[in-house]
Backbone as a ProteinNet text record, in pm:
[ID]
protein_1_A
[PRIMARY]
MIFCKWLFPDFVVFEDSVILEMKFDEPAFRVWLDHFSGDKAGVERMLNHTHLYDVFSGCGSAVDEVVFEQLSNVLAMSWRMVLKAQFPDRSFHVEAINSDQEYGPVVTFHEMRATVSMSMTSG
[TERTIARY]
81.9	0	86.1	191.3	275.3	347	376.2	442.4	351.8	220.8	127.3	153	192.9	224.3	349.1	437.1	555.3	520.8	434.3	394.8	307.9	218.2	124	134.3	245.4	270.1	187.2	178.9	122.7	239.4	210.9	314.5	277.8	380	364.3	419.6	345	397.3	432.9	561.3	611.1	703.9	673.2	751.2	772.3	666.2	662.5	750.7	791.2	866.7	776.9	793.9	714	801.8	757.8	834.2	743.1	799.9	724.7	678.4	549.7	495.6	568.8	598.3	661.4	806.4	863.7	1002	1014.6	901	906.6	937.6	1030.1	1067.9	1109.8	1034.5	1061.5	1202.3	1253.2	1390.9	1492.7	1474.1	1564.9	1553	1430.9	1409.5	1492.1	1485	1555.4	1707.6	1756.5	1900.8	1948.3	1874.6	1914.9	1896.2	1795.1	1776	1896.1	1945.4	2065.3	2187.2	2199.9	2312.8	2319.6	2204.3	2198.2	2178.4	2202.5	2194.5	2063.2	1953.4	1821.2	1774.4	1855.1	1817.7	1715.5	1589.2	1482.6	1488.4	1535.7	1550.2	1650.5	1757.8	1855.5	1795	1713.4	1645.5	1549.9	1472.9	1379.2	1453.2	1562	1641.7	1688.5	1735.8	1790.6	1681.3	1574.5	1471	1389.4	1376.3	1299.4	1385.1	1513.8	1611.9	1575.2	1534.7	1484.6	1565.6	1630.8	1706.9	1611.9	1604.3	1514.6	1557.5	1686.8	1732.6	1668.1	1648.8	1585.4	1435.8	1371.6	1228.1	1200.3	1288.5	1269.6	1373.7	1403	1508.7	1480.2	1355.4	1320.9	1349.3	1380.1	1402.3	1541	1635.7	1771	1833.4	1922	1994.5	1921.7	1799.4	1723.6	1675.1	1676.6	1627.2	1745.3	1739.5	1845.7	1851.9	1970.2	1992.2	1908.9	1892.2	1815.2	1671.3	1616.2	1479.4	1471.1	1570.5	1571.8	1583.6	1665.7	1680.4	1548.9	1480.9	1351.3	1248.6	1248.9	1156.6	1183.3	1310	1341.3	1283.7	1289.2	1232.1	1079.9	1016.7	870.8	829.5	903.2	872.5	886.2	993.4	1013.4	899.2	858.1	748.2	618.5	593.4	473.5	476.2	590.6	601.5	577.7	629.4	605.5	455.5	383.7	239	164.3	199.7	130.7	159.8	284.8	320	247.6	242.3	172.3	23.5	-36.2	-179	-208	-121.5	-147.1	-100.2	-0.8	55.2	65.6	-48.1	-45.5	23.5	35.4	98.2	247	299.5	441.4	512	641.7	722	828.6	839.1	932	1031	1148.3	1248.4	1253.6	1211.7	1213.1	1320.3	1406.4	1511.6	1529.7	1556.9	1597.7	1748.2	1820.8	1967.1	2016.1	2089.9	2149.7	2299.9	2366.1	2507.9	2583.9	2708.1	2794.6	2824.8	2799.5	2828.6	2715.9	2607	2492	2478.8	2402.2	2368.6	2249	2275	2169.2	2091.1	1988.9	1907.4	1836.8	1828.1	1770.2	1669	1562.6	1468	1455.1	1454.8	1436.6	1369	1327	1269.3	1286.1	1277.1	1273.5	1195.5	1143.7	1073.1	1173.8	1143	1227.6	1177.7	1257.3	1220.3	1294.6	1231.7	1297.6	1412.5	1526.4	1640.1	1635.1	1662.3	1659.4	1802.4	1833.3	1968.8	1966.2	2064.7	2075.9	2165.5	2119.7	2203.9	2231.3	2350	2391.3	2363.9	2307.4	2286.4	2369.4	2427.2	2507.2	2420	2444.4	2355.5	2422.2
-120.2	0	126.5	125.8	245.6	268.8	160.7	178.9	252.9	244.5	319.3	469	517.6	659.7	696.8	599.5	624.8	615.1	521.8	507.1	623.3	668	774.6	885	958.4	1054.7	1181.9	1250.9	1385.3	1482.7	1600.7	1700.8	1831.5	1908.7	2043.6	2136.6	2241.6	2345.9	2462.4	2491.7	2596.9	2685.8	2813.6	2909.6	2858.3	2805.9	2754.3	2630.5	2565.8	2440.8	2325.7	2211.3	2093.2	1995.6	1965.9	1880.5	1769.3	1649.7	1540.7	1585.3	1569.5	1614	1548.5	1420.2	1348.8	1391.3	1468.4	1512.3	1663.9	1734.1	1880.1	1929.6	2024.6	2091	2233.2	2332.7	2469.7	2517.8	2495.4	2538.5	2471.2	2343.4	2273.8	2333.1	2364.2	2427.1	2555.1	2637.7	2766.3	2747.9	2650.8	2622.8	2581.7	2489	2441.3	2549.3	2634	2742.9	2837.2	2864.9	2946.6	2873.4	2744.7	2663.6	2660.8	2648.6	2641.2	2779.1	2885.3	3023.5	3052.5	3006.3	3033.9	2937.4	2837.6	2739	2640.9	2663.1	2580.8	2436.2	2412.8	2274.6	2199.1	2265.2	2202.7	2167.9	2258.9	2234.7	2116.6	2113.8	2003.1	1870.1	1868	1744.1	1695.1	1788.2	1751.5	1704.7	1781.1	1746.2	1624.6	1601	1486	1360.5	1372.5	1264.2	1155	1038.9	931.9	804.5	761.2	635.6	520.2	425.2	311.9	227.2	223.8	150.5	208.5	340.5	403.4	373.6	374	345.2	203.8	111	-29.6	-75	9.1	-21.7	-146.9	-185.4	-304.2	-434.5	-427.5	-550	-608.2	-524.6	-572.8	-627.1	-722.4	-777.9	-895.5	-922.3	-1035.8	-1010.6	-885.3	-850.7	-830.3	-894.1	-883.4	-741.7	-696.4	-561.9	-536.5	-637.5	-623.3	-581.6	-629.6	-593.7	-443.9	-390.9	-246.9	-165.3	-212.3	-142.2	-142.7	-256.1	-264.4	-173.3	-172.5	-85	62.3	98.7	238.8	278.1	187.8	216.4	226.3	139	143.2	273	309.2	431.5	554.2	558.8	671.8	680.3	566.7	565.2	615	571	613	763.4	814.4	957.9	1038.9	991.7	1062	1075.1	964.4	964.8	1055	1047	1126.9	1276.1	1309.9	1450.2	1504	1425	1466.5	1488.2	1400.3	1412.2	1533	1557.6	1666.4	1802.9	1802.6	1928.6	1922.2	1917.6	1896.9	2008.6	2126.3	2238.2	2252.6	2158.8	2163.8	2040.9	2054.1	1943.7	1906.7	1776.9	1729.7	1628.9	1629.1	1526.7	1435	1310.7	1211.1	1110.2	1078	981.5	878.6	757	648	636.4	648.8	647.2	519.2	440.6	318	329.3	392.2	424.2	376.8	337.7	299.5	419.7	539.3	660.3	697.3	623.5	648	534.8	561.3	460.2	382.3	291.7	213.4	295	234.4	302.9	425.7	528.4	656.8	699	763.5	826.3	972.2	1060.7	1202.7	1269	1391.8	1467.2	1616	1689.5	1835.2	1886.4	2006.3	2067	2118.4	2096.6	2148.8	2289.4	2386.2	2526.1	2583.5	2678.8	2747.7	2830.1	2820.9	2901.2	3034.9	3136.9	3272	3314.9	3348.7	3395.3	3546.5	3607.4	3752.9	3786.1	3869.8	3910	4059.7	4093.3	4233.4	4293.8	4408.2	4477.4	4604.5	4632.4	4755.2	4868.9	4981.8	5089.4	5197
0	0	0	81.3	87	-45.7	-118.7	-247.9	-346.2	-327.2	-413.2	-403.6	-286	-269.1	-347.9	-370	-452	-600.2	-636.3	-776.8	-824.3	-738.4	-772.3	-667.4	-668.3	-560.7	-573.1	-460.5	-456.8	-468.9	-519.8	-542	-473.7	-442.4	-390.5	-497.5	-528.3	-616.2	-525.4	-518.8	-430.6	-511.9	-517.5	-596	-738.3	-796.4	-933.2	-954.3	-847	-855.9	-812.9	-877.6	-846.2	-768.7	-645.7	-554.9	-504.3	-489.6	-427.9	-289.8	-262	-133.3	-16.2	-27.9	83.3	106.6	12.6	27.9	42.5	38.6	43.9	184.1	190.6	314.8	275.8	320.6	277.4	311.4	433.7	460.3	367.2	339.3	246.9	106.4	65.4	-65.2	-74.9	27.8	25.5	24.9	101.1	102.8	-36.4	-99.1	-231.9	-337.9	-324.5	-419.9	-416	-296.8	-281.2	-337.7	-305.1	-352.5	-505.3	-569.7	-716	-780.7	-705	-755.9	-827.9	-767.5	-822.7	-929.9	-963.6	-1066.5	-1009	-1042.7	-985.5	-1033.5	-1154.5	-1203.1	-1115.9	-1075.9	-987.4	-852.6	-801	-672.9	-686.1	-793.8	-815.3	-826.8	-904.1	-917.3	-780.8	-698.8	-568.3	-472.5	-459.3	-362	-404.7	-534.7	-582.8	-598.5	-574.5	-584.4	-482.6	-531.2	-444.6	-462.9	-356.1	-356.7	-327.7	-418.2	-396.1	-277	-247.4	-128.3	-2.3	0.5	116.5	121.1	4.1	-2.1	47.4	10.9	47.3	148.9	245.6	343	424.3	439.8	517.5	446.1	317.3	240	260.4	298.5	320.4	194	209.6	95.2	31.7	76.3	22.8	-120	-163.8	-296.6	-390.7	-506	-605.9	-663.2	-697.1	-751.6	-877.3	-958.7	-1082.9	-1053.4	-943.7	-905.2	-875.7	-803.9	-774.9	-903.8	-996.6	-1123.8	-1201.5	-1203.6	-1271.4	-1203.9	-1071.3	-997.7	-1027.5	-1041.6	-1071.7	-1207.6	-1303.9	-1435.8	-1430.2	-1352.6	-1335.9	-1266.4	-1161.2	-1087.6	-1178.1	-1256.8	-1348.5	-1449.7	-1504.4	-1600.6	-1535.4	-1413.7	-1342.1	-1314.8	-1268.7	-1241.9	-1368.9	-1483.7	-1609.9	-1636.1	-1618	-1644	-1546.2	-1418.3	-1316.4	-1336.4	-1363.2	-1387.2	-1510.3	-1616.2	-1739.1	-1712.3	-1631.3	-1600	-1510.7	-1412.5	-1317.6	-1366.8	-1455.8	-1506.2	-1659	-1728.6	-1874.1	-1952.5	-1895.2	-1965.5	-1934.1	-1857.7	-1821.7	-1878.4	-1896.8	-1949.2	-1845.9	-1816.4	-1713.6	-1769.9	-1712.8	-1742.4	-1620.5	-1639.6	-1532.3	-1568.2	-1473	-1504	-1394.8	-1440.5	-1352.4	-1370.2	-1261.9	-1266.7	-1200.9	-1276.9	-1224.1	-1245.4	-1150	-1162.7	-1039.9	-1061.1	-949.1	-859.9	-909.3	-833.5	-738.1	-742.8	-655.9	-554.9	-452.2	-352.2	-405.7	-499	-561.2	-662.2	-721.7	-821.3	-763.1	-846.1	-806.6	-912.8	-869.2	-961.6	-919.2	-1017.2	-989.4	-1108.2	-1090	-1201.5	-1177.6	-1287.8	-1282	-1402.8	-1389.2	-1501	-1602.7	-1728.8	-1836.3	-1867.7	-1828.7	-1846.8	-1966.2	-2030.4	-2141.3	-2084.9	-2149.1	-2105	-2177.3	-2103.8	-2158.9	-2183	-2306.3	-2335.2	-2351.9	-2295.6	-2302.8	-2422	-2509.1	-2622	-2612.7	-2649.3	-2645.7	-2783.6	-2785.7	-2913.2	-2912.2	-3024.7	-3031.8	-3082.5	-3032.7	-3066.4	-3129
[MASK]
+++++++++++++++++++++++++++++++++++++++++++++++++++++++++++++++++++++++++++++++++++++++++++++++++++++++++++++++++++++++++++

């Protein structure tokens, strides 16, 4: 039952950023916003960064690594669908990361925002 909250999560929209409700913390948001110099996509990536080992910490070593990798792909697919349904006018990058540089499989997402380039005009 608790895994359903991970498959079909609720979100918080705070300062135009979309964060998993279960991971939202306003002071942490502000710290990361400062750390990333106002880059909200960076804040979203960091706060939505979910280690599957932590989600399933009660399973211990009884579960094969391949199962966690498969779950990360399922979770990422589910988040894509839920984000699309709840925020149809926004575009998100959802990724399942299976890297030796992480503590097991990770799923995260951030909104893909248009980048604004400043151009100099001569007068």
